[in-house]
Amino acid sequence: MRLLTLFSSNEHLIWRSFAALCVATLTAFTYAASTIDTLHYDVQLEPDMSAQRVSGRVVIRFQFTAQDTATWNANVVELDAGELEIISVTEGKRSLSFSKRDKRLSIVMPDAPDKREHTIRIVFNGKPKFGLRFLPNAEQVFTEFSTSEWMPCIDEPSDRASVSITLDLPRRYKVVANGDLQSRTHLPNGKTRYVWRQITPIPSYLLGFAAGVFREVVDDSAKPTLRYLTSTAFDEDDIRKIFTETRSMMAFFEKKAGIPYPEKQYTQVLVSDWAAQEIGGFAVMGESYGRRVFNDERAVWLGAHEVAHQWWGNAITNVSWNEFWLNEGIGSFMTAAYLEDRFGRETYERTLNAARTKYNAIREAGKDKSLIFDNWLNPTSQDRSLVYDKGFIATHELRETLGNEVFWKAFRDYTKKYWNQSVTTRDFQQAMEASSGRSLAAFFDEWVYLRK
Ligand SMILES: [Zn+2]
């Protein structure tokens, strides 16, 4: 039980740092997202392990959103760019003027907004304080949620784009990034250039890569190909044992979604520090996860949770962080549902009771809130617990209210309807109501909106 709490807190911990550090960036998101719709990011990066710096360029293809074409200053494109130093911005052969204030990059487009697709190229470098983590002793580097800290982008969960990631890395490194490996080329400077490409558009916080001195095990005995990257502390037999349940996780979520895992490959990475992160097509977790599962085959909460996010969180994403429970509450419920299916009802009950204990303490302290936050800019640890634990309990109670058969059919209908889209709580409620044929207004008032 303690382990469950630990794993659950691990994601809380990361989101705490994300939320705390991204206050300024998130403020900028509101404007940035309303200006353009990004279509594709083509990013090339060269991480420098010893200096813990990154240099690169990103080519962004976008369109102005229709509403902005009438706005007088709408030819200014706003991007989130963390603390990166911007070297140049060009469109074709034209240099564009730009300015950077706080974490916002403002680019003046030469002409008034139109309906055409535009392609701009931004050259940058920087030493990110977060969002890109270097572990020099282990020779590992990986991205962590705050994409705009290592690549100018729109850091908004409602904005989706396809991505191509090119990485120049030392030859002995193994690497995973979004989508599929397109090419691997040895460069004259002794490095290797990897090109990965993700065709299905995803929100920018799910863009990323992990690279380093890893041991690699590949299981291509079925679809999707499963790939495991860990530090060399684990041998091949250890790795196969740690990830022995990945296929059963995939099969369970595919069945409940009614949609197969959408990519050709899924990779699980264990880095030599704490981490708990879903990314498009892979997950990054800490080595401690591997050790726990090695000793207890049921301690797979975190691994299953990150696999579940490939459906609920990644493919179906909260439209705003204010409705983060749609990612994490539903993700936590699906994790418990997997544990129930794989290890029995008792494991489910223990997970549920752990969430109830935390939620009841919050409620008794008078800190219960609606699962839709006014402003998810500076959440407390109790707010994060509400999103994960109350969100899990609410989804559990919805299953209790509808009964297994009706609930799972409605949940599958919701998943299919909003596949590869960003959703609101109202979308979820309406989909569950339409499929079950029942009004859930009273249920959502009680469990989600906290209306009396
Ligand atoms: Zn999660």
Coordinates of C-alpha atoms and ligand atoms in Angstrom, one line a residue:
M1 CA 0.0 0.0 0.0
R2 CA 2.8 2.3 0.9
L3 CA 4.2 1.7 -2.6
L4 CA 1.0 2.7 -4.2
T5 CA 1.1 6.0 -2.4
L6 CA 4.7 6.4 -3.3
F7 CA 4.1 5.9 -7.0
S8 CA 1.1 8.0 -7.0
S9 CA 3.0 10.8 -5.3
N10 CA 5.8 10.5 -7.8
E11 CA 3.5 11.8 -10.5
H12 CA 2.2 14.4 -8.1
L13 CA 5.8 15.5 -7.4
I14 CA 6.6 16.0 -11.0
W15 CA 3.4 17.9 -11.6
R16 CA 4.1 20.1 -8.5
S17 CA 7.4 21.2 -10.0
F18 CA 5.8 21.6 -13.4
A19 CA 3.0 23.7 -12.1
A20 CA 5.2 25.8 -9.8
L21 CA 7.7 26.6 -12.4
C22 CA 5.3 27.1 -15.3
V23 CA 3.2 29.8 -13.8
A24 CA 4.5 32.5 -16.1
T25 CA 4.4 30.2 -19.1
L26 CA 0.9 29.1 -18.4
T27 CA -0.2 32.7 -18.2
A28 CA 1.2 33.2 -21.6
F29 CA -0.5 30.1 -23.0
T30 CA -3.9 31.8 -23.1
Y31 CA -2.9 34.3 -25.7
A32 CA -0.5 32.1 -27.6
A33 CA -3.1 29.4 -28.2
S34 CA -5.6 31.8 -29.6
T35 CA -3.3 33.2 -32.3
I36 CA -2.2 30.2 -34.3
D37 CA -2.9 26.6 -34.8
T38 CA 0.4 24.6 -35.1
L39 CA 0.4 21.8 -37.7
H40 CA 3.9 20.4 -37.5
Y41 CA 7.1 20.8 -35.5
D42 CA 10.4 19.7 -37.1
V43 CA 13.0 20.0 -34.4
Q44 CA 16.7 19.3 -34.5
L45 CA 18.6 19.2 -31.3
E46 CA 22.1 18.5 -30.1
P47 CA 22.2 18.0 -26.3
D48 CA 25.5 18.7 -24.7
M49 CA 25.8 16.3 -21.7
S50 CA 28.8 17.9 -20.0
A51 CA 27.6 21.5 -20.3
Q52 CA 23.9 20.4 -19.8
R53 CA 23.0 22.7 -22.6
V54 CA 21.0 22.2 -25.8
S55 CA 21.3 23.9 -29.1
G56 CA 19.0 23.4 -32.1
R57 CA 16.4 24.7 -34.5
V58 CA 12.7 24.2 -34.9
V59 CA 10.7 24.6 -38.1
I60 CA 7.1 25.3 -37.2
R61 CA 4.3 25.0 -39.8
F62 CA 1.1 26.7 -38.7
Q63 CA -2.0 28.6 -39.7
F64 CA -3.6 31.6 -38.1
T65 CA -6.8 30.8 -36.4
A66 CA -9.7 32.4 -38.2
Q67 CA -10.8 34.6 -35.4
D68 CA -7.5 36.4 -35.3
T69 CA -7.4 37.5 -39.0
A70 CA -9.6 40.4 -38.0
T71 CA -7.5 41.5 -35.0
W72 CA -5.3 44.5 -35.6
N73 CA -2.1 43.1 -34.2
A74 CA -2.8 39.5 -35.1
N75 CA 0.3 39.3 -37.3
V76 CA 2.3 38.9 -34.1
V77 CA 2.8 35.2 -33.5
E78 CA 3.3 34.4 -29.8
L79 CA 5.1 31.2 -28.8
D80 CA 6.3 29.8 -25.4
A81 CA 10.0 29.6 -25.3
G82 CA 11.1 29.1 -21.7
E83 CA 14.5 30.6 -21.0
L84 CA 15.9 29.7 -24.4
E85 CA 18.1 32.2 -26.2
I86 CA 16.6 32.9 -29.6
I87 CA 19.3 33.4 -32.3
S88 CA 17.2 33.9 -35.4
V89 CA 13.7 33.6 -36.8
T90 CA 13.1 33.3 -40.5
E91 CA 10.3 32.6 -43.0
G92 CA 11.9 31.3 -46.2
K93 CA 14.8 33.7 -46.9
R94 CA 13.2 36.6 -44.9
S95 CA 14.5 37.4 -41.4
L96 CA 11.6 38.2 -39.1
S97 CA 11.9 40.6 -36.2
F98 CA 11.2 39.1 -32.8
S99 CA 11.4 39.9 -29.1
K100 CA 11.5 37.8 -26.0
R101 CA 9.9 38.9 -22.8
D102 CA 9.7 36.6 -19.8
K103 CA 9.0 33.2 -21.4
R104 CA 7.1 34.5 -24.4
L105 CA 8.6 34.9 -27.9
S106 CA 6.8 37.4 -30.1
I107 CA 7.4 37.2 -33.8
V108 CA 6.3 39.8 -36.2
M109 CA 5.0 38.3 -39.4
P110 CA 5.6 40.5 -42.5
D111 CA 2.0 40.4 -43.7
A112 CA -1.5 40.5 -42.2
P113 CA -2.8 37.1 -41.2
D114 CA -4.3 35.0 -44.0
K115 CA -5.5 31.5 -44.4
R116 CA -2.2 30.1 -45.8
E117 CA 0.1 27.7 -44.0
H118 CA 3.2 29.5 -42.8
T119 CA 6.5 27.9 -42.0
I120 CA 9.0 29.7 -39.7
R121 CA 12.4 28.5 -38.6
I122 CA 13.8 29.4 -35.2
V123 CA 17.4 28.8 -34.2
F124 CA 18.0 28.7 -30.4
N125 CA 20.1 27.4 -27.6
G126 CA 19.9 27.3 -23.8
K127 CA 20.5 25.6 -20.5
P128 CA 17.1 24.5 -19.3
K129 CA 16.5 24.5 -15.6
F130 CA 13.7 21.9 -16.1
G131 CA 11.8 20.3 -18.9
L132 CA 15.1 18.7 -20.1
R133 CA 17.0 16.7 -17.5
F134 CA 20.6 15.6 -17.8
L135 CA 22.0 12.8 -15.6
P136 CA 25.7 13.2 -16.5
N137 CA 26.9 10.4 -14.2
A138 CA 24.6 7.9 -15.8
E139 CA 25.0 9.6 -19.2
Q140 CA 21.3 10.0 -19.7
V141 CA 19.2 12.9 -20.9
F142 CA 15.4 13.0 -21.2
T143 CA 12.6 15.5 -21.6
E144 CA 10.0 16.1 -19.0
F145 CA 6.6 17.8 -19.8
S146 CA 7.7 21.4 -20.1
T147 CA 8.5 21.3 -23.8
S148 CA 8.8 25.1 -24.2
E149 CA 11.9 25.0 -22.0
W150 CA 13.9 23.1 -24.7
M151 CA 12.0 24.0 -27.9
P152 CA 9.9 27.1 -28.8
C153 CA 6.3 25.9 -29.2
I154 CA 2.7 26.4 -28.0
D155 CA 2.6 24.7 -24.6
E156 CA -1.2 24.2 -24.5
P157 CA -2.9 20.8 -24.2
S158 CA -5.6 21.8 -26.7
D159 CA -3.1 22.5 -29.5
R160 CA -1.9 19.3 -31.4
A161 CA 0.7 18.9 -34.1
S162 CA 2.7 16.2 -35.7
V163 CA 6.4 16.2 -35.0
S164 CA 9.8 15.2 -36.4
I165 CA 12.6 15.0 -33.9
T166 CA 16.2 14.9 -35.1
L167 CA 18.9 14.2 -32.5
D168 CA 22.7 14.3 -32.8
L169 CA 24.0 12.0 -30.1
P170 CA 27.2 10.1 -29.1
R171 CA 27.4 6.9 -31.0
R172 CA 27.0 4.6 -27.9
Y173 CA 23.7 6.2 -26.9
K174 CA 20.3 4.4 -27.3
V175 CA 17.4 6.7 -28.0
V176 CA 13.6 6.8 -28.1
A177 CA 11.4 9.7 -29.3
N178 CA 7.9 10.1 -30.5
G179 CA 6.6 7.9 -33.3
D180 CA 9.0 5.8 -35.4
L181 CA 12.7 5.9 -36.1
Q182 CA 13.0 7.1 -39.7
S183 CA 16.8 7.1 -40.2
R184 CA 20.1 6.7 -38.4
T185 CA 23.2 8.2 -39.9
H186 CA 26.7 8.3 -38.7
L187 CA 28.1 11.8 -38.8
P188 CA 31.7 12.8 -39.6
N189 CA 32.0 14.3 -36.1
G190 CA 31.7 10.8 -34.5
K191 CA 28.1 11.3 -33.5
T192 CA 25.0 9.6 -34.8
R193 CA 22.0 11.4 -36.2
Y194 CA 18.6 9.9 -35.4
V195 CA 15.4 11.1 -37.0
W196 CA 12.1 10.1 -35.4
R197 CA 8.7 11.0 -36.8
Q198 CA 5.2 11.1 -35.1
I199 CA 2.5 11.4 -37.7
T200 CA -0.6 11.6 -35.5
P201 CA -0.8 15.1 -34.0
I202 CA -0.2 15.3 -30.2
P203 CA -0.2 18.1 -27.6
S204 CA 3.3 19.6 -27.2
Y205 CA 3.7 18.5 -23.6
L206 CA 3.8 14.9 -25.0
L207 CA 6.7 15.6 -27.3
G208 CA 10.0 14.4 -26.2
F209 CA 12.9 11.9 -26.2
A210 CA 15.1 9.9 -23.8
A211 CA 18.7 9.1 -24.8
G212 CA 21.7 7.7 -23.1
V213 CA 23.8 4.7 -22.2
F214 CA 21.0 2.2 -21.8
R215 CA 20.6 -1.6 -22.0
E216 CA 18.0 -2.4 -24.6
V217 CA 15.6 -5.3 -24.9
V218 CA 13.1 -5.6 -27.7
D219 CA 10.1 -7.9 -27.8
D220 CA 8.6 -8.0 -31.3
S221 CA 6.8 -11.2 -30.8
A222 CA 3.5 -9.4 -31.3
K223 CA 2.1 -6.0 -32.1
P224 CA 3.0 -3.4 -30.9
T225 CA 6.7 -4.0 -30.6
L226 CA 7.7 -3.5 -27.0
R227 CA 11.0 -1.9 -26.2
Y228 CA 12.7 -1.5 -22.9
L229 CA 15.6 0.8 -22.1
T230 CA 17.2 0.8 -18.7
S231 CA 20.5 1.5 -17.1
T232 CA 23.1 -1.2 -17.3
A233 CA 22.4 -2.0 -13.6
F234 CA 19.8 -4.4 -14.9
D235 CA 20.6 -7.4 -17.1
E236 CA 18.4 -8.8 -19.9
D237 CA 16.6 -11.3 -17.7
D238 CA 15.9 -8.6 -15.0
I239 CA 14.4 -6.4 -17.7
R240 CA 12.1 -9.1 -19.1
K241 CA 10.9 -9.8 -15.6
I242 CA 10.3 -6.2 -14.7
F243 CA 8.2 -5.6 -17.8
T244 CA 6.5 -9.0 -18.0
E245 CA 3.1 -7.4 -17.6
T246 CA 3.3 -4.8 -20.3
R247 CA 1.4 -6.9 -22.9
S248 CA -1.4 -7.6 -20.4
M249 CA -1.7 -3.9 -19.7
M250 CA -1.9 -3.1 -23.4
A251 CA -4.5 -5.9 -24.0
F252 CA -6.6 -4.7 -21.1
F253 CA -6.7 -1.0 -22.2
E254 CA -7.3 -1.9 -25.8
K255 CA -10.3 -4.0 -24.8
K256 CA -11.8 -1.3 -22.6
A257 CA -11.1 1.5 -25.2
G258 CA -12.3 -0.6 -28.1
I259 CA -9.3 1.0 -29.9
P260 CA -5.9 -0.7 -30.4
Y261 CA -2.7 1.0 -29.2
P262 CA -2.2 3.4 -32.1
E263 CA 1.6 3.3 -32.6
K264 CA 3.8 0.5 -34.0
Q265 CA 6.0 0.6 -30.9
Y266 CA 5.8 1.3 -27.1
T267 CA 8.9 1.9 -25.1
Q268 CA 9.4 1.9 -21.4
V269 CA 12.5 3.7 -20.1
L270 CA 14.0 3.4 -16.6
V271 CA 16.3 6.3 -15.9
S272 CA 18.8 6.5 -13.0
D273 CA 16.7 9.1 -11.0
W274 CA 13.1 9.6 -10.1
A275 CA 10.8 10.1 -13.0
A276 CA 7.1 9.3 -13.8
Q277 CA 6.1 10.5 -17.1
E278 CA 3.9 9.6 -20.1
I279 CA 5.1 10.8 -23.5
G280 CA 3.7 10.0 -27.0
G281 CA 4.6 6.4 -27.6
F282 CA 6.8 5.9 -24.5
A283 CA 7.1 6.4 -20.8
V284 CA 10.0 7.5 -18.6
M285 CA 10.1 6.1 -15.1
G286 CA 12.8 5.8 -12.4
E287 CA 15.0 2.8 -11.8
S288 CA 13.3 2.4 -8.4
Y289 CA 10.2 1.3 -10.2
G290 CA 12.1 -1.5 -11.8
R291 CA 13.5 -2.6 -8.4
R292 CA 10.1 -2.6 -6.8
V293 CA 8.5 -4.7 -9.5
F294 CA 11.5 -7.0 -9.5
N295 CA 10.7 -7.8 -5.9
D296 CA 6.9 -7.6 -6.1
E297 CA 5.1 -8.5 -9.4
R298 CA 2.0 -6.6 -8.3
A299 CA 3.8 -3.3 -7.7
V300 CA 3.1 -2.2 -11.3
W301 CA 0.8 0.8 -10.5
L302 CA 3.1 3.3 -12.2
G303 CA 3.9 1.2 -15.2
A304 CA 0.2 0.5 -15.8
H305 CA -0.8 4.1 -15.2
E306 CA 1.6 5.3 -17.9
V307 CA 0.4 2.7 -20.3
A308 CA -3.2 3.8 -19.6
H309 CA -2.3 7.4 -20.5
Q310 CA -1.5 6.4 -24.1
W311 CA -5.4 6.3 -24.4
W312 CA -6.7 8.6 -21.6
G313 CA -4.4 11.6 -21.4
N314 CA -2.4 11.3 -24.6
A315 CA -5.0 10.4 -27.3
I316 CA -7.9 12.0 -25.3
T317 CA -6.5 15.0 -23.5
N318 CA -7.9 17.5 -21.1
V319 CA -8.6 20.7 -23.0
S320 CA -7.1 22.7 -20.2
W321 CA -5.2 21.9 -17.0
N322 CA -8.2 23.2 -15.0
E323 CA -9.8 19.8 -16.0
F324 CA -6.7 17.8 -15.3
W325 CA -8.8 15.1 -13.6
L326 CA -9.9 13.9 -17.0
N327 CA -6.3 12.8 -17.5
E328 CA -5.3 11.8 -14.0
G329 CA -8.5 10.8 -12.3
I330 CA -9.7 8.6 -15.2
G331 CA -6.1 7.4 -15.7
S332 CA -5.9 6.4 -12.0
F333 CA -9.2 4.6 -12.3
M334 CA -8.1 2.7 -15.4
T335 CA -4.9 1.7 -13.5
A336 CA -7.0 0.3 -10.7
A337 CA -9.3 -1.4 -13.2
Y338 CA -6.3 -3.1 -14.7
L339 CA -5.1 -4.2 -11.3
E340 CA -8.5 -5.6 -10.6
D341 CA -8.5 -7.5 -13.9
R342 CA -5.0 -8.9 -13.5
F343 CA -4.7 -9.5 -9.7
G344 CA -8.3 -9.6 -8.5
R345 CA -10.8 -7.4 -6.7
E346 CA -8.8 -7.2 -3.5
T347 CA -6.0 -5.3 -5.2
Y348 CA -8.6 -2.9 -6.6
E349 CA -10.2 -2.4 -3.2
R350 CA -6.8 -1.7 -1.6
T351 CA -6.0 0.9 -4.3
L352 CA -9.5 2.5 -3.9
N353 CA -9.2 2.6 -0.1
A354 CA -5.9 4.3 -0.3
A355 CA -7.4 7.0 -2.5
R356 CA -10.4 7.3 -0.1
T357 CA -8.2 7.7 2.9
K358 CA -6.5 10.6 1.3
Y359 CA -9.7 12.2 0.0
N360 CA -11.5 11.8 3.3
A361 CA -8.7 13.6 5.1
I362 CA -9.0 16.5 2.6
R363 CA -12.8 16.6 3.0
E364 CA -12.6 16.5 6.8
A365 CA -10.1 19.4 6.6
G366 CA -12.8 21.4 4.7
K367 CA -10.6 21.5 1.6
D368 CA -12.9 19.6 -0.8
K369 CA -13.3 21.3 -4.2
S370 CA -14.9 20.9 -7.6
L371 CA -12.8 18.7 -9.9
I372 CA -12.9 21.7 -12.3
F373 CA -10.5 24.2 -11.1
D374 CA -10.8 27.9 -11.6
N375 CA -7.1 28.3 -12.2
W376 CA -4.6 25.4 -12.1
L377 CA -1.6 27.7 -11.8
N378 CA -0.5 27.1 -8.3
P379 CA -2.1 23.9 -7.0
T380 CA -1.6 22.7 -3.5
S381 CA -0.7 19.1 -2.7
Q382 CA -4.3 18.7 -1.7
D383 CA -5.4 20.0 -5.1
R384 CA -3.2 17.4 -6.8
S385 CA -4.6 14.7 -4.6
L386 CA -8.1 15.7 -5.5
V387 CA -7.3 15.4 -9.2
Y388 CA -5.8 11.9 -8.8
D389 CA -7.7 10.5 -5.9
K390 CA -11.1 12.1 -5.9
G391 CA -11.0 11.9 -9.7
F392 CA -10.4 8.1 -9.4
I393 CA -13.1 7.7 -6.8
A394 CA -15.6 9.7 -8.9
T395 CA -15.0 7.5 -11.9
H396 CA -15.3 4.4 -9.6
E397 CA -18.7 5.8 -8.3
L398 CA -19.9 6.4 -11.8
R399 CA -19.2 2.7 -12.6
E400 CA -21.1 1.8 -9.4
T401 CA -24.0 4.0 -10.5
L402 CA -24.3 2.7 -14.0
G403 CA -23.3 -0.9 -13.4
N404 CA -20.4 -2.6 -15.1
E405 CA -22.1 -3.4 -18.4
V406 CA -23.6 0.1 -19.1
F407 CA -20.5 1.9 -17.7
W408 CA -18.0 0.1 -19.9
K409 CA -20.1 0.4 -23.0
A410 CA -20.5 4.2 -22.4
F411 CA -16.8 4.6 -21.5
R412 CA -15.9 2.8 -24.8
D413 CA -18.3 5.1 -26.7
Y414 CA -16.7 8.2 -25.0
T415 CA -13.2 7.0 -25.9
K416 CA -14.1 6.4 -29.5
K417 CA -16.0 9.7 -29.9
Y418 CA -13.1 11.8 -28.6
W419 CA -10.2 9.8 -29.9
N420 CA -7.3 12.2 -30.7
Q421 CA -9.2 15.2 -29.4
S422 CA -9.0 17.4 -26.3
V423 CA -12.0 17.2 -24.1
T424 CA -14.0 19.0 -21.4
T425 CA -15.8 17.5 -18.4
R426 CA -19.0 18.4 -20.2
D427 CA -17.9 16.3 -23.2
F428 CA -17.3 13.3 -20.8
Q429 CA -20.6 13.8 -19.0
Q430 CA -22.6 14.1 -22.3
A431 CA -21.0 11.1 -23.9
M432 CA -21.7 9.0 -20.8
E433 CA -25.3 10.2 -20.7
A434 CA -25.9 9.7 -24.4
S435 CA -24.6 6.1 -24.3
S436 CA -26.3 5.1 -21.0
G437 CA -29.6 6.9 -21.8
R438 CA -29.5 8.4 -18.3
S439 CA -29.2 11.9 -16.9
L440 CA -26.1 12.1 -14.9
A441 CA -26.6 15.7 -13.8
A442 CA -27.1 14.8 -10.1
F443 CA -24.1 12.5 -10.1
F444 CA -21.8 15.2 -11.7
D445 CA -23.2 17.9 -9.4
E446 CA -22.2 15.7 -6.4
W447 CA -18.9 14.2 -7.5
V448 CA -17.5 16.6 -10.0
Y449 CA -18.9 20.1 -9.7
L450 CA -19.5 19.9 -6.0
R451 CA -22.8 21.7 -6.3
K452 CA -25.1 21.4 -3.4
Ligands
ZN1 ZN -0.7 10.2 -14.7

